[in-house]
Short mmCIF file of C-alpha atoms in Angstrom, two decimals:
data_model
loop_
_atom_site.label_atom_id
_atom_site.label_comp_id
_atom_site.label_asym_id
_atom_site.label_seq_id
_atom_site.Cartn_x
_atom_site.Cartn_y
_atom_site.Cartn_z
CA MET A 29 -14.13 -68.26 19.38
CA GLN A 30 -12.37 -65.65 21.39
CA ILE A 31 -13.01 -62.21 21.04
CA SER A 32 -10.08 -61.07 18.77
CA ASP A 33 -11.29 -63.64 16.25
CA ARG A 34 -14.70 -62.48 16.00
CA PRO A 35 -15.30 -60.63 12.48
CA HIS A 36 -15.33 -56.91 12.32
CA SER A 37 -19.04 -55.56 11.47
CA PRO A 38 -19.57 -53.87 8.19
CA LEU A 39 -20.09 -50.81 9.93
CA GLN A 40 -16.95 -51.30 12.32
CA THR A 41 -14.59 -52.22 8.51
CA THR A 42 -16.25 -48.77 6.94
CA ALA A 43 -15.48 -46.98 10.25
CA VAL A 44 -11.43 -48.03 10.11
CA ALA A 45 -11.56 -47.72 6.25
CA GLU A 46 -12.69 -43.86 6.78
CA THR A 47 -10.08 -43.30 9.86
CA LEU A 48 -7.51 -44.44 7.29
CA THR A 49 -8.40 -42.72 4.37
CA THR A 50 -9.84 -39.37 5.82
CA PRO A 51 -6.86 -36.57 5.44
CA PRO A 52 -5.98 -34.71 8.41
CA PRO A 53 -7.44 -31.19 9.17
CA PRO A 54 -5.12 -28.55 7.58
CA ARG A 55 -2.80 -27.00 9.77
CA ILE A 56 -3.73 -22.89 8.90
CA ALA A 57 -4.31 -20.46 11.39
CA THR A 58 -5.10 -16.36 10.42
CA VAL A 59 -4.57 -14.11 13.79
CA LYS A 60 -4.90 -10.60 13.73
CA ARG A 61 -3.58 -8.30 16.45
CA ALA A 62 -4.50 -4.26 16.56
CA THR A 63 -3.11 -1.93 19.09
CA GLN A 64 -2.82 2.07 19.26
CA GLU A 65 1.16 1.49 17.56
CA THR A 66 0.59 -1.43 15.02
CA GLN A 67 -1.79 -3.36 12.89
CA VAL A 68 -0.99 -6.91 12.18
CA SER A 69 -2.52 -9.94 10.16
CA VAL A 70 -0.95 -13.57 9.94
CA THR A 71 -1.75 -16.42 7.86
CA LEU A 72 0.20 -19.44 8.33
CA ASN A 73 -0.04 -22.95 6.65
CA LEU A 74 2.21 -25.13 8.34
CA ASP A 75 1.99 -28.02 5.55
CA GLY A 76 3.16 -25.17 2.82
CA THR A 77 6.00 -24.84 0.37
CA GLY A 78 7.14 -22.31 1.05
CA ILE A 79 5.26 -19.47 -0.70
CA CYS A 80 5.97 -15.92 1.14
CA GLN A 81 3.89 -12.85 0.66
CA VAL A 82 4.88 -10.49 3.24
CA ASN A 83 5.18 -6.64 3.80
CA THR A 84 5.69 -5.48 7.43
CA GLY A 85 6.98 -1.71 6.28
CA VAL A 86 10.51 -3.00 7.64
CA PRO A 87 13.02 -4.20 4.67
CA PHE A 88 15.40 -6.23 6.55
CA LEU A 89 12.74 -8.05 8.41
CA ASP A 90 10.66 -8.82 5.53
CA HIS A 91 13.59 -10.64 4.31
CA MET A 92 14.25 -12.47 7.26
CA LEU A 93 10.70 -13.55 7.69
CA HIS A 94 11.06 -15.07 3.80
CA GLN A 95 13.96 -17.23 5.01
CA ILE A 96 11.35 -18.87 7.47
CA SER A 97 8.87 -19.34 4.84
CA SER A 98 11.69 -20.72 2.36
CA HIS A 99 13.69 -23.11 4.71
CA GLY A 100 10.90 -23.81 6.78
CA LEU A 101 8.36 -24.78 4.22
CA VAL A 102 5.44 -22.97 5.37
CA ASP A 103 3.22 -20.54 3.77
CA LEU A 104 3.25 -17.13 5.13
CA GLU A 105 1.09 -14.02 4.53
CA ILE A 106 1.69 -10.97 6.71
CA GLN A 107 0.33 -7.57 6.43
CA ALA A 108 1.42 -4.85 9.14
CA THR A 109 1.32 -1.21 9.48
CA GLY A 110 2.80 0.59 12.38
CA ASP A 111 4.38 3.64 13.76
CA LEU A 112 7.59 3.63 12.10
CA GLU A 113 7.99 7.11 12.23
CA ILE A 114 9.14 6.21 15.95
CA ASP A 115 11.43 3.50 14.90
CA ASP A 116 10.44 -0.24 14.12
CA HIS A 117 10.51 -1.52 17.59
CA HIS A 118 6.59 -2.05 17.89
CA THR A 119 6.15 -3.33 14.36
CA ASN A 120 9.17 -5.89 14.90
CA GLU A 121 7.96 -6.98 18.24
CA ASP A 122 3.99 -7.17 17.10
CA VAL A 123 4.96 -9.51 14.13
CA GLY A 124 6.67 -11.61 16.48
CA ILE A 125 3.67 -12.17 18.96
CA THR A 126 1.10 -12.70 15.84
CA LEU A 127 3.39 -15.06 13.93
CA GLY A 128 3.62 -16.98 17.50
CA GLN A 129 0.04 -16.95 18.27
CA ALA A 130 -0.65 -18.43 14.51
CA LEU A 131 1.93 -20.70 15.28
CA ALA A 132 0.42 -21.97 18.48
CA LYS A 133 -3.12 -21.81 16.80
CA ALA A 134 -1.93 -23.87 13.68
CA LEU A 135 -0.20 -26.72 15.92
CA GLY A 136 -3.42 -27.05 18.11
CA ASP A 137 -3.32 -29.66 20.54
CA ARG A 138 0.31 -30.58 19.24
CA LYS A 139 -0.67 -34.63 18.82
CA GLY A 140 1.43 -36.51 16.28
CA ILE A 141 4.20 -33.57 15.91
CA VAL A 142 7.83 -34.48 16.16
CA ARG A 143 7.97 -31.53 18.68
CA PHE A 144 12.03 -31.02 19.05
CA GLY A 145 14.18 -29.16 15.98
CA HIS A 146 17.71 -28.49 16.07
CA PHE A 147 19.65 -26.98 13.05
CA MET A 148 22.94 -25.73 12.25
CA ALA A 149 23.01 -23.22 9.90
CA PRO A 150 26.34 -21.53 8.09
CA LEU A 151 26.39 -18.32 5.99
CA ASP A 152 29.66 -17.53 4.53
CA GLU A 153 31.97 -17.14 7.94
CA ALA A 154 29.20 -17.61 10.19
CA LEU A 155 27.53 -20.56 12.17
CA VAL A 156 24.64 -20.28 14.24
CA GLN A 157 23.03 -23.56 15.69
CA VAL A 158 19.23 -23.26 16.87
CA SER A 159 17.56 -26.04 19.19
CA LEU A 160 13.77 -25.63 19.88
CA ASP A 161 11.11 -27.62 21.63
CA PHE A 162 7.45 -26.78 21.45
CA SER A 163 7.23 -28.03 25.43
CA GLY A 164 4.24 -25.80 26.21
CA ARG A 165 7.50 -23.77 28.38
CA PRO A 166 7.90 -20.67 26.94
CA HIS A 167 11.83 -19.49 27.03
CA LEU A 168 14.11 -18.00 25.27
CA SER A 169 18.35 -18.47 25.46
CA TYR A 170 19.85 -16.02 22.84
CA GLY A 171 23.26 -16.30 22.30
CA LEU A 172 24.24 -14.14 19.25
CA GLU A 173 26.89 -11.51 19.32
CA ILE A 174 26.23 -9.07 16.32
CA PRO A 175 29.02 -6.76 16.34
CA THR A 176 27.06 -3.82 14.59
CA GLN A 177 24.17 -2.01 15.87
CA ARG A 178 22.57 -1.97 12.57
CA VAL A 179 22.02 -3.84 9.07
CA GLY A 180 21.06 -1.61 6.77
CA THR A 181 18.12 0.58 8.78
CA TYR A 182 17.42 -2.60 10.94
CA ASP A 183 18.42 -2.26 14.51
CA THR A 184 20.16 -5.48 15.42
CA GLN A 185 18.75 -5.49 18.78
CA LEU A 186 15.49 -5.98 17.74
CA VAL A 187 16.39 -9.54 16.74
CA ARG A 188 16.06 -10.67 20.17
CA GLU A 189 13.11 -9.05 20.58
CA PHE A 190 11.78 -10.67 17.66
CA PHE A 191 12.56 -14.27 18.71
CA MET A 192 11.40 -13.73 22.45
CA ALA A 193 7.94 -12.48 21.19
CA VAL A 194 7.56 -15.99 18.70
CA ALA A 195 8.64 -18.00 21.72
CA ASN A 196 6.92 -16.53 24.51
CA ASN A 197 3.57 -16.49 22.20
CA SER A 198 4.12 -20.00 20.76
CA LEU A 199 4.92 -21.77 24.07
CA MET A 200 8.09 -22.51 22.67
CA THR A 201 11.74 -23.01 24.33
CA LEU A 202 14.15 -21.39 21.88
CA HIS A 203 17.94 -21.55 21.79
CA LEU A 204 20.00 -19.52 19.66
CA ARG A 205 23.73 -19.92 19.44
CA GLN A 206 26.35 -18.32 17.68
CA LEU A 207 29.53 -20.55 17.06
CA ASP A 208 31.35 -18.24 14.39
CA GLY A 209 30.66 -14.73 12.22
CA ILE A 210 32.09 -11.26 12.20
CA ASN A 211 29.51 -10.21 9.38
CA SER A 212 26.13 -8.75 10.95
CA HIS A 213 24.20 -10.02 8.12
CA HIS A 214 25.12 -13.42 7.69
CA ILE A 215 24.81 -13.99 11.46
CA VAL A 216 21.32 -12.42 11.35
CA GLU A 217 20.24 -14.63 8.44
CA ALA A 218 22.04 -17.82 9.55
CA GLY A 219 20.24 -17.74 12.61
CA PHE A 220 16.71 -17.35 11.06
CA LYS A 221 17.62 -20.08 8.79
CA ALA A 222 18.81 -22.29 11.53
CA PHE A 223 15.74 -21.29 13.02
CA ALA A 224 13.54 -22.13 10.10
CA ARG A 225 15.35 -25.66 9.45
CA SER A 226 14.58 -26.24 13.29
CA LEU A 227 10.94 -25.30 12.90
CA ARG A 228 10.61 -27.60 9.43
CA MET A 229 11.69 -30.60 11.95
CA ALA A 230 9.87 -29.87 15.02
CA ILE A 231 6.33 -29.14 13.44
CA GLU A 232 6.79 -32.47 10.97
CA VAL A 233 3.75 -35.16 11.93
CA ASP A 234 5.67 -38.22 12.68
CA PRO A 235 3.55 -41.17 11.93
CA ARG A 236 5.13 -43.68 14.40
CA ARG A 237 3.34 -40.94 17.04
CA ALA A 238 -0.30 -41.85 15.52
CA GLY A 239 -1.65 -39.04 16.81
CA THR A 240 -0.56 -39.07 20.16
CA ILE A 241 1.03 -36.01 22.40
CA PRO A 242 4.80 -36.28 22.15
CA SER A 243 5.02 -36.14 25.81
CA SER A 244 5.43 -38.77 28.80
CA LYS A 245 3.08 -36.55 30.74
CA GLY A 246 0.39 -36.88 27.80
CA VAL A 247 -0.22 -33.41 27.69
CA LEU A 248 1.92 -30.08 26.29
#
């Protein structure tokens, strides 16, 4: 009898059945950050349905975080307090840092994920393309040309700072490119929506990967 023809023992059969029926561990992470400038708490569920509870004290940032949750289908809970009497910079950046760290923690060793994501999102006249890679090599190429200094009370320079913080702390390569647009709100929101859909694609579990690292190097 060849080795491959030998029947499985009951213990082997049970082990195989348990492997097939055991659900994957939840991809949920909570990260807290406290400095003399801000206090931030982020809870992230990568396998969520778009439930979002955020309060950063920066209304436009809250609106954009809702886009990430809704279009990325991740559950997101963020509470932040910061030195908003100075400006929004520290709160904006520290929320990005903490969200990026939560992404990295929830992804763990990144086994089985698609890894790459890309999407092109329109919002009226605005069109923004995002490509991202959970490569383990943080990088941001930022190509949004926002024509006004502010959207409401939000300083539009902070959009780049937010995405830089997320990319650096999640070890993500991230490209944002504006293809069209003249309205500042539309451009920024299209960027966040494109990011959300790209994120959704990249974090999906690929059944063909069978839990392996999505890299020819065997590590990310």
